[in-house]
PDB file of N, CA and C in Angstrom:
ATOM      1  N   LYS A 220      -7.707 -22.554   6.594  1.00 65.00           N
ATOM      2  CA  LYS A 220      -8.309 -22.714   7.901  1.00 65.00           C
ATOM      3  C   LYS A 220      -7.661 -22.401   9.166  1.00 65.00           C
ATOM      4  N   ASP A 221      -6.297 -23.041   9.373  1.00 88.00           N
ATOM      5  CA  ASP A 221      -5.535 -23.018  10.510  1.00 88.00           C
ATOM      6  C   ASP A 221      -5.292 -21.767  10.831  1.00 88.00           C
ATOM      7  N   TYR A 222      -4.911 -21.077   9.620  1.00 87.00           N
ATOM      8  CA  TYR A 222      -4.403 -19.391  10.014  1.00 87.00           C
ATOM      9  C   TYR A 222      -5.254 -18.710  10.430  1.00 87.00           C
ATOM     10  N   LEU A 223      -6.959 -18.863  10.025  1.00 90.00           N
ATOM     11  CA  LEU A 223      -7.830 -18.302  10.852  1.00 90.00           C
ATOM     12  C   LEU A 223      -8.012 -18.533  12.186  1.00 90.00           C
ATOM     13  N   GLU A 224      -8.149 -19.876  12.391  1.00 92.00           N
ATOM     14  CA  GLU A 224      -8.320 -20.368  13.898  1.00 92.00           C
ATOM     15  C   GLU A 224      -7.026 -20.073  14.826  1.00 92.00           C
ATOM     16  N   LYS A 225      -5.838 -20.276  14.341  1.00 92.00           N
ATOM     17  CA  LYS A 225      -4.642 -19.990  15.210  1.00 92.00           C
ATOM     18  C   LYS A 225      -3.950 -18.576  15.084  1.00 92.00           C
ATOM     19  N   ILE A 226      -4.394 -17.735  14.005  1.00 92.00           N
ATOM     20  CA  ILE A 226      -3.688 -16.627  13.863  1.00 92.00           C
ATOM     21  C   ILE A 226      -4.569 -15.550  14.084  1.00 92.00           C
ATOM     22  N   ILE A 227      -5.353 -15.349  12.959  1.00 92.00           N
ATOM     23  CA  ILE A 227      -6.535 -14.215  12.680  1.00 92.00           C
ATOM     24  C   ILE A 227      -7.401 -13.894  13.751  1.00 92.00           C
ATOM     25  N   ASN A 228      -8.095 -15.046  14.140  1.00 93.00           N
ATOM     26  CA  ASN A 228      -9.275 -14.933  15.061  1.00 93.00           C
ATOM     27  C   ASN A 228      -8.634 -14.519  16.343  1.00 93.00           C
ATOM     28  N   PRO A 229      -7.487 -15.126  17.032  1.00 95.00           N
ATOM     29  CA  PRO A 229      -7.192 -14.516  18.679  1.00 95.00           C
ATOM     30  C   PRO A 229      -6.525 -13.287  18.296  1.00 95.00           C
ATOM     31  N   GLU A 230      -6.069 -13.053  17.495  1.00 94.00           N
ATOM     32  CA  GLU A 230      -5.664 -11.394  17.173  1.00 94.00           C
ATOM     33  C   GLU A 230      -6.791 -10.673  17.153  1.00 94.00           C
ATOM     34  N   ILE A 231      -7.741 -10.617  16.339  1.00 94.00           N
ATOM     35  CA  ILE A 231      -9.109  -9.794  16.339  1.00 94.00           C
ATOM     36  C   ILE A 231      -9.503  -9.741  17.752  1.00 94.00           C
ATOM     37  N   ARG A 232      -9.883 -11.234  18.205  1.00 93.00           N
ATOM     38  CA  ARG A 232     -10.651 -11.050  19.517  1.00 93.00           C
ATOM     39  C   ARG A 232      -9.924 -10.184  20.872  1.00 93.00           C
ATOM     40  N   SER A 233      -8.668 -10.548  20.783  1.00 95.00           N
ATOM     41  CA  SER A 233      -7.607  -9.723  21.562  1.00 95.00           C
ATOM     42  C   SER A 233      -7.603  -8.304  21.558  1.00 95.00           C
ATOM     43  N   LEU A 234      -7.558  -7.810  20.238  1.00 95.00           N
ATOM     44  CA  LEU A 234      -7.590  -6.110  19.591  1.00 95.00           C
ATOM     45  C   LEU A 234      -9.020  -5.860  20.102  1.00 95.00           C
ATOM     46  N   THR A 235     -10.167  -6.481  19.889  1.00 93.00           N
ATOM     47  CA  THR A 235     -11.400  -6.189  20.168  1.00 93.00           C
ATOM     48  C   THR A 235     -11.696  -5.875  21.583  1.00 93.00           C
ATOM     49  N   ARG A 236     -11.533  -7.042  22.494  1.00 93.00           N
ATOM     50  CA  ARG A 236     -11.500  -6.718  23.666  1.00 93.00           C
ATOM     51  C   ARG A 236     -10.877  -5.217  24.087  1.00 93.00           C
ATOM     52  N   GLU A 237      -9.565  -5.463  23.937  1.00 95.00           N
ATOM     53  CA  GLU A 237      -8.728  -4.110  24.278  1.00 95.00           C
ATOM     54  C   GLU A 237      -9.288  -2.809  23.981  1.00 95.00           C
ATOM     55  N   ILE A 238      -9.683  -2.640  22.662  1.00 95.00           N
ATOM     56  CA  ILE A 238     -10.456  -1.346  22.224  1.00 95.00           C
ATOM     57  C   ILE A 238     -11.725  -1.004  22.541  1.00 95.00           C
ATOM     58  N   VAL A 239     -12.535  -2.148  22.714  1.00 93.00           N
ATOM     59  CA  VAL A 239     -13.961  -2.293  23.168  1.00 93.00           C
ATOM     60  C   VAL A 239     -13.903  -1.642  24.563  1.00 93.00           C
ATOM     61  N   GLY A 240     -13.020  -2.282  25.425  1.00 93.00           N
ATOM     62  CA  GLY A 240     -12.863  -1.933  26.866  1.00 93.00           C
ATOM     63  C   GLY A 240     -12.144  -0.448  27.028  1.00 93.00           C
ATOM     64  N   ASN A 241     -12.116   0.457  26.267  1.00 94.00           N
ATOM     65  CA  ASN A 241     -12.051   1.957  26.289  1.00 94.00           C
ATOM     66  C   ASN A 241     -13.267   2.481  26.340  1.00 94.00           C
ATOM     67  N   TYR A 242     -14.204   2.045  26.236  1.00 93.00           N
ATOM     68  CA  TYR A 242     -15.897   2.682  26.000  1.00 93.00           C
ATOM     69  C   TYR A 242     -16.640   2.455  27.202  1.00 93.00           C
ATOM     70  N   GLU A 243     -17.284   3.061  27.480  1.00 93.00           N
ATOM     71  CA  GLU A 243     -18.663   2.745  28.285  1.00 93.00           C
ATOM     72  C   GLU A 243     -19.938   1.865  27.479  1.00 93.00           C
ATOM     73  N   ALA A 244     -20.455   1.403  28.299  1.00 91.00           N
ATOM     74  CA  ALA A 244     -21.505   0.356  27.523  1.00 91.00           C
ATOM     75  C   ALA A 244     -22.833   1.326  26.984  1.00 91.00           C
ATOM     76  N   VAL A 245     -22.650   2.610  27.479  1.00 91.00           N
ATOM     77  CA  VAL A 245     -23.578   3.333  26.823  1.00 91.00           C
ATOM     78  C   VAL A 245     -22.970   3.846  25.239  1.00 91.00           C
ATOM     79  N   GLU A 246     -21.978   4.081  25.163  1.00 92.00           N
ATOM     80  CA  GLU A 246     -21.333   4.932  24.088  1.00 92.00           C
ATOM     81  C   GLU A 246     -21.440   3.367  22.646  1.00 92.00           C
ATOM     82  N   LEU A 247     -21.703   2.386  23.106  1.00 91.00           N
ATOM     83  CA  LEU A 247     -21.529   1.157  22.069  1.00 91.00           C
ATOM     84  C   LEU A 247     -22.966   1.359  21.326  1.00 91.00           C
ATOM     85  N   ASN A 248     -23.804   2.145  21.666  1.00 88.00           N
ATOM     86  CA  ASN A 248     -24.964   2.346  20.942  1.00 88.00           C
ATOM     87  C   ASN A 248     -24.711   3.127  19.952  1.00 88.00           C
ATOM     88  N   SER A 249     -23.635   3.700  19.677  1.00 90.00           N
ATOM     89  CA  SER A 249     -23.561   4.776  18.874  1.00 90.00           C
ATOM     90  C   SER A 249     -22.914   4.140  17.762  1.00 90.00           C
ATOM     91  N   LYS A 250     -23.327   4.659  16.418  1.00 91.00           N
ATOM     92  CA  LYS A 250     -23.340   4.158  15.015  1.00 91.00           C
ATOM     93  C   LYS A 250     -21.343   4.982  14.915  1.00 91.00           C
ATOM     94  N   VAL A 251     -21.662   6.051  15.293  1.00 93.00           N
ATOM     95  CA  VAL A 251     -20.023   6.873  15.314  1.00 93.00           C
ATOM     96  C   VAL A 251     -18.792   6.042  15.802  1.00 93.00           C
ATOM     97  N   VAL A 252     -19.454   5.704  17.286  1.00 93.00           N
ATOM     98  CA  VAL A 252     -18.434   5.026  18.112  1.00 93.00           C
ATOM     99  C   VAL A 252     -17.961   3.776  17.249  1.00 93.00           C
ATOM    100  N   ILE A 253     -19.232   2.730  16.952  1.00 93.00           N
ATOM    101  CA  ILE A 253     -18.756   1.540  16.366  1.00 93.00           C
ATOM    102  C   ILE A 253     -18.156   1.769  15.274  1.00 93.00           C
ATOM    103  N   LYS A 254     -18.081   2.745  14.202  1.00 94.00           N
ATOM    104  CA  LYS A 254     -17.324   3.225  13.205  1.00 94.00           C
ATOM    105  C   LYS A 254     -15.699   3.413  13.484  1.00 94.00           C
ATOM    106  N   SER A 255     -15.672   4.209  14.636  1.00 95.00           N
ATOM    107  CA  SER A 255     -14.539   4.295  15.164  1.00 95.00           C
ATOM    108  C   SER A 255     -13.709   3.320  15.681  1.00 95.00           C
ATOM    109  N   ILE A 256     -14.352   2.390  16.177  1.00 95.00           N
ATOM    110  CA  ILE A 256     -13.667   0.756  16.956  1.00 95.00           C
ATOM    111  C   ILE A 256     -13.518   0.144  15.855  1.00 95.00           C
ATOM    112  N   GLU A 257     -14.143   0.009  14.463  1.00 94.00           N
ATOM    113  CA  GLU A 257     -14.093  -0.614  13.500  1.00 94.00           C
ATOM    114  C   GLU A 257     -12.737  -0.232  12.653  1.00 94.00           C
ATOM    115  N   GLU A 258     -12.434   1.000  12.785  1.00 95.00           N
ATOM    116  CA  GLU A 258     -11.319   1.539  12.021  1.00 95.00           C
ATOM    117  C   GLU A 258     -10.219   1.455  12.923  1.00 95.00           C
ATOM    118  N   GLU A 259     -10.114   1.740  14.199  1.00 96.00           N
ATOM    119  CA  GLU A 259      -9.172   1.418  15.066  1.00 96.00           C
ATOM    120  C   GLU A 259      -8.643  -0.056  15.092  1.00 96.00           C
ATOM    121  N   ILE A 260      -9.760  -0.939  15.290  1.00 95.00           N
ATOM    122  CA  ILE A 260      -9.512  -2.493  15.270  1.00 95.00           C
ATOM    123  C   ILE A 260      -8.694  -2.891  13.967  1.00 95.00           C
ATOM    124  N   SER A 261      -9.258  -2.470  12.649  1.00 95.00           N
ATOM    125  CA  SER A 261      -8.938  -2.594  11.473  1.00 95.00           C
ATOM    126  C   SER A 261      -7.252  -2.224  11.229  1.00 95.00           C
ATOM    127  N   GLU A 262      -6.823  -1.120  11.767  1.00 95.00           N
ATOM    128  CA  GLU A 262      -5.701  -0.491  11.553  1.00 95.00           C
ATOM    129  C   GLU A 262      -4.827  -1.164  12.631  1.00 95.00           C
ATOM    130  N   LYS A 263      -4.980  -1.446  13.692  1.00 96.00           N
ATOM    131  CA  LYS A 263      -4.056  -2.347  14.744  1.00 96.00           C
ATOM    132  C   LYS A 263      -3.732  -3.809  14.014  1.00 96.00           C
ATOM    133  N   ALA A 264      -4.711  -4.397  13.607  1.00 95.00           N
ATOM    134  CA  ALA A 264      -5.126  -5.422  13.104  1.00 95.00           C
ATOM    135  C   ALA A 264      -3.945  -5.598  11.500  1.00 95.00           C
ATOM    136  N   LYS A 265      -4.176  -4.716  10.920  1.00 95.00           N
ATOM    137  CA  LYS A 265      -3.240  -4.942   9.798  1.00 95.00           C
ATOM    138  C   LYS A 265      -1.959  -4.796  10.048  1.00 95.00           C
ATOM    139  N   ASN A 266      -1.770  -3.627  11.163  1.00 94.00           N
ATOM    140  CA  ASN A 266      -0.325  -3.795  11.352  1.00 94.00           C
ATOM    141  C   ASN A 266       0.319  -4.772  11.998  1.00 94.00           C
ATOM    142  N   SER A 267      -0.609  -5.423  13.070  1.00 94.00           N
ATOM    143  CA  SER A 267       0.115  -7.058  13.615  1.00 94.00           C
ATOM    144  C   SER A 267      -0.017  -8.027  12.796  1.00 94.00           C
ATOM    145  N   LEU A 268      -0.895  -8.141  11.974  1.00 94.00           N
ATOM    146  CA  LEU A 268      -0.942  -9.437  10.858  1.00 94.00           C
ATOM    147  C   LEU A 268       0.099  -9.384   9.987  1.00 94.00           C
ATOM    148  N   LYS A 269       0.385  -7.946   9.363  1.00 94.00           N
ATOM    149  CA  LYS A 269       1.387  -7.596   8.268  1.00 94.00           C
ATOM    150  C   LYS A 269       2.760  -8.427   8.835  1.00 94.00           C
ATOM    151  N   SER A 270       3.232  -8.190  10.299  1.00 92.00           N
ATOM    152  CA  SER A 270       4.317  -8.813  10.643  1.00 92.00           C
ATOM    153  C   SER A 270       4.300 -10.609  10.317  1.00 92.00           C
ATOM    154  N   LYS A 271       3.170 -11.110   9.972  1.00 91.00           N
ATOM    155  CA  LYS A 271       2.940 -12.407  10.051  1.00 91.00           C
ATOM    156  C   LYS A 271       2.516 -12.675   8.580  1.00 91.00           C
ATOM    157  N   PHE A 272       3.070 -11.933   7.571  1.00 92.00           N
ATOM    158  CA  PHE A 272       2.434 -11.939   6.152  1.00 92.00           C
ATOM    159  C   PHE A 272       1.310 -12.384   5.788  1.00 92.00           C
ATOM    160  N   ILE A 273       0.517 -11.573   6.704  1.00 92.00           N
ATOM    161  CA  ILE A 273      -1.341 -11.698   6.602  1.00 92.00           C
ATOM    162  C   ILE A 273      -1.741 -10.337   6.012  1.00 92.00           C
ATOM    163  N   ILE A 274      -2.589 -10.262   4.849  1.00 93.00           N
ATOM    164  CA  ILE A 274      -2.946  -9.185   4.302  1.00 93.00           C
ATOM    165  C   ILE A 274      -4.396  -9.178   4.836  1.00 93.00           C
ATOM    166  N   LEU A 275      -4.665  -7.687   5.736  1.00 91.00           N
ATOM    167  CA  LEU A 275      -6.196  -8.016   5.998  1.00 91.00           C
ATOM    168  C   LEU A 275      -6.794  -6.467   5.518  1.00 91.00           C
ATOM    169  N   ASP A 276      -7.884  -7.058   4.743  1.00 91.00           N
ATOM    170  CA  ASP A 276      -8.673  -5.974   3.740  1.00 91.00           C
ATOM    171  C   ASP A 276      -9.419  -4.680   5.060  1.00 91.00           C
ATOM    172  N   VAL A 277     -10.146  -5.354   5.710  1.00 88.00           N
ATOM    173  CA  VAL A 277     -11.498  -4.842   6.362  1.00 88.00           C
ATOM    174  C   VAL A 277     -11.944  -5.734   7.618  1.00 88.00           C
ATOM    175  N   ILE A 278     -12.397  -4.898   8.820  1.00 89.00           N
ATOM    176  CA  ILE A 278     -13.166  -5.683  10.055  1.00 89.00           C
ATOM    177  C   ILE A 278     -14.144  -4.570   9.838  1.00 89.00           C
ATOM    178  N   LEU A 279     -15.181  -5.608   9.842  1.00 90.00           N
ATOM    179  CA  LEU A 279     -16.819  -5.090   9.830  1.00 90.00           C
ATOM    180  C   LEU A 279     -17.184  -5.464  11.355  1.00 90.00           C
ATOM    181  N   ILE A 280     -18.037  -4.750  11.779  1.00 90.00           N
ATOM    182  CA  ILE A 280     -18.530  -5.142  13.005  1.00 90.00           C
ATOM    183  C   ILE A 280     -20.213  -5.070  12.669  1.00 90.00           C
ATOM    184  N   LYS A 281     -20.811  -6.482  12.910  1.00 89.00           N
ATOM    185  CA  LYS A 281     -22.233  -6.620  12.635  1.00 89.00           C
ATOM    186  C   LYS A 281     -23.160  -6.114  13.880  1.00 89.00           C
ATOM    187  N   ASP A 282     -22.677  -6.667  15.048  1.00 85.00           N
ATOM    188  CA  ASP A 282     -23.457  -6.370  16.312  1.00 85.00           C
ATOM    189  C   ASP A 282     -22.644  -6.419  17.284  1.00 85.00           C
ATOM    190  N   ILE A 283     -22.946  -5.563  18.338  1.00 84.00           N
ATOM    191  CA  ILE A 283     -22.600  -5.461  19.650  1.00 84.00           C
ATOM    192  C   ILE A 283     -23.698  -6.178  20.563  1.00 84.00           C
ATOM    193  N   SER A 284     -23.214  -7.036  21.480  1.00 83.00           N
ATOM    194  CA  SER A 284     -24.119  -7.589  22.434  1.00 83.00           C
ATOM    195  C   SER A 284     -23.514  -7.233  23.674  1.00 83.00           C
ATOM    196  N   LEU A 285     -24.071  -6.906  24.505  1.00 78.00           N
ATOM    197  CA  LEU A 285     -23.540  -6.743  26.003  1.00 78.00           C
ATOM    198  C   LEU A 285     -24.161  -7.636  26.856  1.00 78.00           C
ATOM    199  N   PRO A 286     -23.759  -7.933  28.164  1.00 76.00           N
ATOM    200  CA  PRO A 286     -24.145  -8.805  28.993  1.00 76.00           C
ATOM    201  C   PRO A 286     -25.251  -8.242  29.873  1.00 76.00           C
TER     202      PRO A 286
END
């Protein structure tokens, strides 16, 4: 649980903000774009967490809520 709260979640949140910030809001309605975002977050998170001896299988985006 500590790994999840202290290492994994902050890393995923940071990468998500960084990557999603590269897209316009209207683009986030596209399933193709969402799939691309998932893949990019997964790849970067795998590489980042690997250095902390954590193996990540997959990142799935269930929903994107815009303010």
